Short mmCIF file of N, CA and C in Angstrom, two decimals:
data_model
loop_
_atom_site.label_atom_id
_atom_site.label_comp_id
_atom_site.label_asym_id
_atom_site.label_seq_id
_atom_site.Cartn_x
_atom_site.Cartn_y
_atom_site.Cartn_z
N ARG A 1 -17.12 2.46 23.79
CA ARG A 1 -16.11 2.90 22.84
C ARG A 1 -15.07 1.81 22.64
N PRO A 2 -14.71 1.53 21.39
CA PRO A 2 -13.67 0.53 21.12
C PRO A 2 -12.27 1.13 21.23
N VAL A 3 -11.84 1.43 22.45
CA VAL A 3 -10.58 2.13 22.66
C VAL A 3 -9.39 1.26 22.25
N LYS A 4 -9.40 -0.02 22.66
CA LYS A 4 -8.26 -0.89 22.37
C LYS A 4 -8.13 -1.14 20.86
N ALA A 5 -9.25 -1.41 20.19
CA ALA A 5 -9.22 -1.68 18.75
C ALA A 5 -8.77 -0.44 17.99
N THR A 6 -9.20 0.74 18.43
CA THR A 6 -8.80 1.97 17.78
C THR A 6 -7.30 2.19 17.93
N ALA A 7 -6.76 1.86 19.10
CA ALA A 7 -5.33 2.03 19.32
C ALA A 7 -4.53 1.11 18.40
N VAL A 8 -5.03 -0.11 18.18
CA VAL A 8 -4.33 -1.06 17.29
C VAL A 8 -4.31 -0.51 15.86
N VAL A 9 -5.45 -0.01 15.38
CA VAL A 9 -5.52 0.51 14.01
C VAL A 9 -4.64 1.76 13.87
N LYS A 10 -4.63 2.60 14.91
CA LYS A 10 -3.80 3.81 14.88
C LYS A 10 -2.31 3.44 14.80
N ASP A 11 -1.90 2.43 15.57
CA ASP A 11 -0.51 1.99 15.51
C ASP A 11 -0.16 1.41 14.14
N LEU A 12 -1.10 0.65 13.54
CA LEU A 12 -0.85 0.10 12.22
C LEU A 12 -0.68 1.21 11.18
N LEU A 13 -1.51 2.25 11.27
CA LEU A 13 -1.40 3.35 10.32
C LEU A 13 -0.09 4.11 10.48
N SER A 14 0.32 4.35 11.73
CA SER A 14 1.58 5.06 11.93
C SER A 14 2.75 4.21 11.44
N ASN A 15 2.65 2.89 11.61
CA ASN A 15 3.69 1.99 11.10
C ASN A 15 3.72 2.01 9.57
N ALA A 16 2.53 2.03 8.94
CA ALA A 16 2.46 2.06 7.48
C ALA A 16 3.05 3.36 6.93
N ILE A 17 2.80 4.46 7.62
CA ILE A 17 3.35 5.75 7.19
C ILE A 17 4.88 5.73 7.30
N ALA A 18 5.39 5.17 8.40
CA ALA A 18 6.84 5.07 8.58
C ALA A 18 7.46 4.18 7.50
N ASN A 19 6.76 3.08 7.14
CA ASN A 19 7.25 2.22 6.07
C ASN A 19 7.30 2.97 4.74
N GLY A 20 6.27 3.78 4.48
CA GLY A 20 6.25 4.57 3.25
C GLY A 20 7.38 5.58 3.19
N GLU A 21 7.66 6.22 4.33
CA GLU A 21 8.75 7.19 4.37
C GLU A 21 10.10 6.51 4.14
N SER A 22 10.25 5.30 4.69
CA SER A 22 11.52 4.58 4.50
C SER A 22 11.70 4.13 3.05
N LYS A 23 10.59 4.01 2.31
CA LYS A 23 10.67 3.66 0.89
C LYS A 23 10.74 4.89 0.00
N GLY A 24 10.85 6.07 0.61
CA GLY A 24 11.03 7.29 -0.18
C GLY A 24 9.74 7.96 -0.61
N LEU A 25 8.59 7.63 0.00
CA LEU A 25 7.33 8.27 -0.36
C LEU A 25 7.09 9.49 0.53
N ASP A 26 6.30 10.44 0.04
CA ASP A 26 5.96 11.63 0.81
C ASP A 26 4.77 11.31 1.70
N ALA A 27 4.95 11.48 3.01
CA ALA A 27 3.91 11.09 3.98
C ALA A 27 2.65 11.95 3.82
N ASP A 28 2.79 13.19 3.35
CA ASP A 28 1.62 14.07 3.21
C ASP A 28 0.73 13.67 2.04
N LEU A 29 1.30 12.95 1.06
CA LEU A 29 0.53 12.56 -0.12
C LEU A 29 -0.03 11.14 -0.02
N LEU A 30 0.26 10.44 1.07
CA LEU A 30 -0.22 9.06 1.20
C LEU A 30 -1.70 9.02 1.56
N TYR A 31 -2.41 8.06 0.97
CA TYR A 31 -3.80 7.81 1.34
C TYR A 31 -4.03 6.31 1.33
N ILE A 32 -5.08 5.85 2.02
CA ILE A 32 -5.38 4.42 2.10
C ILE A 32 -6.14 4.03 0.85
N SER A 33 -5.48 3.27 -0.04
CA SER A 33 -6.14 2.84 -1.26
C SER A 33 -6.84 1.50 -1.07
N HIS A 34 -6.46 0.74 -0.04
CA HIS A 34 -7.07 -0.57 0.20
C HIS A 34 -6.98 -0.88 1.69
N ALA A 35 -8.07 -1.34 2.27
CA ALA A 35 -8.08 -1.77 3.67
C ALA A 35 -8.89 -3.06 3.75
N GLN A 36 -8.35 -4.04 4.45
CA GLN A 36 -9.02 -5.33 4.53
C GLN A 36 -8.77 -5.94 5.90
N CYS A 37 -9.80 -6.62 6.42
CA CYS A 37 -9.69 -7.28 7.71
C CYS A 37 -10.26 -8.68 7.58
N ASN A 38 -9.47 -9.69 7.94
CA ASN A 38 -9.89 -11.08 7.86
C ASN A 38 -9.74 -11.74 9.22
N ARG A 39 -10.53 -12.80 9.44
CA ARG A 39 -10.40 -13.57 10.66
C ARG A 39 -9.12 -14.39 10.62
N ALA A 40 -8.45 -14.45 11.75
CA ALA A 40 -7.24 -15.27 11.87
C ALA A 40 -7.58 -16.52 12.66
N PRO A 41 -6.76 -17.55 12.59
CA PRO A 41 -7.02 -18.75 13.39
C PRO A 41 -7.02 -18.41 14.88
N PRO A 42 -7.99 -18.88 15.62
CA PRO A 42 -8.08 -18.51 17.04
C PRO A 42 -6.95 -19.15 17.85
N GLY A 43 -6.48 -18.38 18.83
CA GLY A 43 -5.51 -18.92 19.76
C GLY A 43 -6.26 -19.69 20.84
N ARG A 44 -6.05 -20.99 20.94
CA ARG A 44 -6.83 -21.82 21.87
C ARG A 44 -6.06 -22.03 23.16
N ARG A 45 -6.75 -21.78 24.28
CA ARG A 45 -6.18 -22.06 25.60
C ARG A 45 -7.25 -22.77 26.43
N ARG A 46 -6.87 -23.20 27.63
CA ARG A 46 -7.84 -23.87 28.50
C ARG A 46 -7.99 -23.08 29.79
N THR A 47 -9.19 -23.11 30.32
CA THR A 47 -9.43 -22.53 31.63
C THR A 47 -10.02 -23.62 32.51
N TYR A 48 -9.59 -23.66 33.74
CA TYR A 48 -9.99 -24.72 34.66
C TYR A 48 -11.19 -24.28 35.47
N ARG A 49 -12.24 -25.11 35.43
CA ARG A 49 -13.51 -24.79 36.06
C ARG A 49 -13.71 -25.62 37.32
N ALA A 50 -14.83 -25.38 37.96
CA ALA A 50 -15.14 -26.11 39.18
C ALA A 50 -15.45 -27.58 38.88
N HIS A 51 -15.30 -28.42 39.85
CA HIS A 51 -15.61 -29.85 39.78
C HIS A 51 -14.74 -30.57 38.74
N GLY A 52 -13.51 -30.09 38.53
CA GLY A 52 -12.58 -30.78 37.65
C GLY A 52 -12.83 -30.63 36.17
N ARG A 53 -13.70 -29.71 35.81
CA ARG A 53 -13.99 -29.52 34.39
C ARG A 53 -12.99 -28.55 33.76
N ILE A 54 -12.87 -28.62 32.44
CA ILE A 54 -11.99 -27.72 31.69
C ILE A 54 -12.84 -27.05 30.61
N GLY A 55 -12.73 -25.73 30.52
CA GLY A 55 -13.48 -24.98 29.50
C GLY A 55 -12.54 -24.41 28.45
N LYS A 56 -13.08 -24.15 27.26
CA LYS A 56 -12.25 -23.56 26.21
C LYS A 56 -12.13 -22.06 26.44
N TYR A 57 -11.01 -21.52 26.04
CA TYR A 57 -10.71 -20.12 26.27
C TYR A 57 -9.97 -19.66 25.01
N ALA A 58 -10.70 -19.20 23.98
CA ALA A 58 -10.11 -18.89 22.68
C ALA A 58 -10.12 -17.38 22.44
N SER A 59 -9.01 -16.88 21.89
CA SER A 59 -8.96 -15.48 21.47
C SER A 59 -9.48 -15.38 20.04
N GLN A 60 -9.90 -14.20 19.63
CA GLN A 60 -10.44 -13.98 18.28
C GLN A 60 -9.58 -12.95 17.55
N PRO A 61 -8.39 -13.36 17.09
CA PRO A 61 -7.51 -12.40 16.42
C PRO A 61 -7.95 -12.09 14.99
N ALA A 62 -7.31 -11.11 14.39
CA ALA A 62 -7.65 -10.71 13.02
C ALA A 62 -6.38 -10.33 12.27
N HIS A 63 -6.42 -10.49 10.95
CA HIS A 63 -5.37 -10.00 10.06
C HIS A 63 -5.88 -8.69 9.46
N ILE A 64 -5.19 -7.59 9.73
CA ILE A 64 -5.60 -6.28 9.20
C ILE A 64 -4.55 -5.86 8.16
N GLU A 65 -5.03 -5.43 7.00
CA GLU A 65 -4.14 -5.09 5.89
C GLU A 65 -4.48 -3.70 5.39
N PHE A 66 -3.46 -2.85 5.30
CA PHE A 66 -3.60 -1.52 4.71
C PHE A 66 -2.64 -1.39 3.55
N ILE A 67 -3.09 -0.80 2.46
CA ILE A 67 -2.20 -0.46 1.35
C ILE A 67 -2.30 1.05 1.16
N LEU A 68 -1.17 1.72 1.36
CA LEU A 68 -1.11 3.16 1.20
C LEU A 68 -0.52 3.48 -0.17
N THR A 69 -1.11 4.46 -0.84
CA THR A 69 -0.65 4.86 -2.16
C THR A 69 -0.40 6.37 -2.15
N GLU A 70 0.57 6.80 -2.92
CA GLU A 70 0.87 8.22 -3.00
C GLU A 70 -0.03 8.86 -4.05
N LYS A 71 -0.65 9.99 -3.69
CA LYS A 71 -1.51 10.69 -4.64
C LYS A 71 -0.68 11.28 -5.77
N LYS A 72 -1.19 11.13 -6.98
CA LYS A 72 -0.51 11.68 -8.15
C LYS A 72 -1.27 12.90 -8.65
N ASP A 73 -0.55 13.79 -9.31
CA ASP A 73 -1.19 14.96 -9.90
C ASP A 73 -2.00 14.52 -11.10
N GLY A 74 -3.22 15.00 -11.20
CA GLY A 74 -4.08 14.63 -12.32
C GLY A 74 -3.63 15.27 -13.62
N VAL A 75 -4.11 14.74 -14.71
CA VAL A 75 -3.81 15.29 -16.02
C VAL A 75 -4.92 16.25 -16.39
N GLU A 76 -4.56 17.42 -16.89
CA GLU A 76 -5.57 18.41 -17.25
C GLU A 76 -6.30 18.00 -18.52
N LYS A 77 -7.57 18.34 -18.57
CA LYS A 77 -8.39 17.97 -19.71
C LYS A 77 -8.13 18.93 -20.87
N ASN A 78 -8.09 18.37 -22.08
CA ASN A 78 -7.87 19.16 -23.29
C ASN A 78 -9.23 19.66 -23.78
N ASP A 79 -9.40 20.98 -23.87
CA ASP A 79 -10.70 21.55 -24.23
C ASP A 79 -10.81 21.92 -25.70
N ASP A 80 -9.69 21.99 -26.44
CA ASP A 80 -9.77 22.50 -27.80
C ASP A 80 -10.27 21.47 -28.82
N GLY A 81 -10.41 20.21 -28.43
CA GLY A 81 -10.96 19.21 -29.32
C GLY A 81 -9.96 18.63 -30.29
N GLU A 82 -8.69 19.02 -30.19
CA GLU A 82 -7.67 18.48 -31.09
C GLU A 82 -7.08 17.21 -30.49
N GLY A 83 -6.42 16.44 -31.33
CA GLY A 83 -5.71 15.27 -30.86
C GLY A 83 -6.57 14.02 -30.88
N GLU A 84 -6.03 12.97 -30.26
CA GLU A 84 -6.72 11.69 -30.25
C GLU A 84 -7.83 11.67 -29.22
N GLY A 85 -8.66 10.63 -29.29
CA GLY A 85 -9.70 10.45 -28.28
C GLY A 85 -11.07 10.53 -28.89
N ALA A 86 -12.07 10.39 -28.04
CA ALA A 86 -13.45 10.39 -28.50
C ALA A 86 -13.87 11.78 -28.91
N SER A 87 -14.75 11.83 -29.90
CA SER A 87 -15.22 13.13 -30.38
C SER A 87 -16.37 13.66 -29.53
N GLY A 88 -16.87 12.85 -28.62
CA GLY A 88 -17.96 13.29 -27.76
C GLY A 88 -19.30 12.83 -28.25
N LYS A 89 -19.38 12.26 -29.47
CA LYS A 89 -20.65 11.79 -30.01
C LYS A 89 -20.84 10.34 -29.63
N MET A 90 -21.97 10.01 -29.02
CA MET A 90 -22.26 8.64 -28.58
C MET A 90 -22.86 7.86 -29.74
N ILE A 91 -22.35 6.63 -29.95
CA ILE A 91 -22.96 5.75 -30.94
C ILE A 91 -23.26 4.42 -30.28
N THR A 92 -24.21 3.68 -30.85
CA THR A 92 -24.59 2.39 -30.29
C THR A 92 -23.61 1.32 -30.77
N LYS A 93 -23.71 0.14 -30.17
CA LYS A 93 -22.87 -0.98 -30.58
C LYS A 93 -23.16 -1.37 -32.03
N LYS A 94 -24.43 -1.28 -32.40
CA LYS A 94 -24.83 -1.64 -33.76
C LYS A 94 -24.22 -0.68 -34.78
N GLN A 95 -24.22 0.62 -34.46
CA GLN A 95 -23.63 1.60 -35.35
C GLN A 95 -22.12 1.41 -35.47
N ALA A 96 -21.46 1.06 -34.36
CA ALA A 96 -20.02 0.83 -34.38
C ALA A 96 -19.69 -0.40 -35.22
N ALA A 97 -20.51 -1.45 -35.11
CA ALA A 97 -20.29 -2.66 -35.91
C ALA A 97 -20.50 -2.36 -37.38
N LYS A 98 -21.50 -1.55 -37.70
CA LYS A 98 -21.78 -1.20 -39.09
C LYS A 98 -20.64 -0.38 -39.68
N ALA A 99 -20.01 0.48 -38.87
CA ALA A 99 -18.87 1.27 -39.35
C ALA A 99 -17.65 0.43 -39.61
N ARG A 100 -17.51 -0.67 -38.86
CA ARG A 100 -16.35 -1.57 -39.04
C ARG A 100 -16.55 -2.50 -40.24
N PHE A 101 -17.78 -2.69 -40.66
CA PHE A 101 -18.10 -3.65 -41.72
C PHE A 101 -17.57 -3.16 -43.05
N VAL A 102 -16.88 -4.05 -43.75
CA VAL A 102 -16.36 -3.72 -45.08
C VAL A 102 -17.22 -4.44 -46.10
N LYS A 103 -17.82 -3.67 -47.01
CA LYS A 103 -18.69 -4.25 -48.02
C LYS A 103 -17.84 -4.78 -49.17
N VAL A 104 -18.04 -6.03 -49.50
CA VAL A 104 -17.27 -6.69 -50.56
C VAL A 104 -18.25 -7.10 -51.67
N GLY A 105 -17.87 -6.84 -52.90
CA GLY A 105 -18.70 -7.32 -54.00
C GLY A 105 -19.49 -6.21 -54.67
N GLY A 106 -20.48 -6.68 -55.49
CA GLY A 106 -21.22 -5.78 -56.37
C GLY A 106 -22.33 -4.98 -55.68
N ALA A 107 -23.22 -4.53 -56.49
CA ALA A 107 -24.38 -3.69 -56.27
C ALA A 107 -24.36 -3.11 -54.93
#
């Protein structure tokens, strides 16, 4: 079980929620809209080995990024067919181009 890594992510999330509350957002409406994890430059140290040798001892840190967004109330769909918007009839690109075409001239 990745207990230590889970604890780090849990602390980051609680910190992100606290940041959202300090900015005036409702904590119950927050959700993770973006999460990203990138490799960070390793922290290099040395470890001393037998017979006077030195070995590398590098940590493998990461940059973890969360973006929390507040959920918004959706807009209800208009069922009566009035107003702007698509009529519901599908047309091809060729038909749309033909409708835009203005015929100039005779016959």
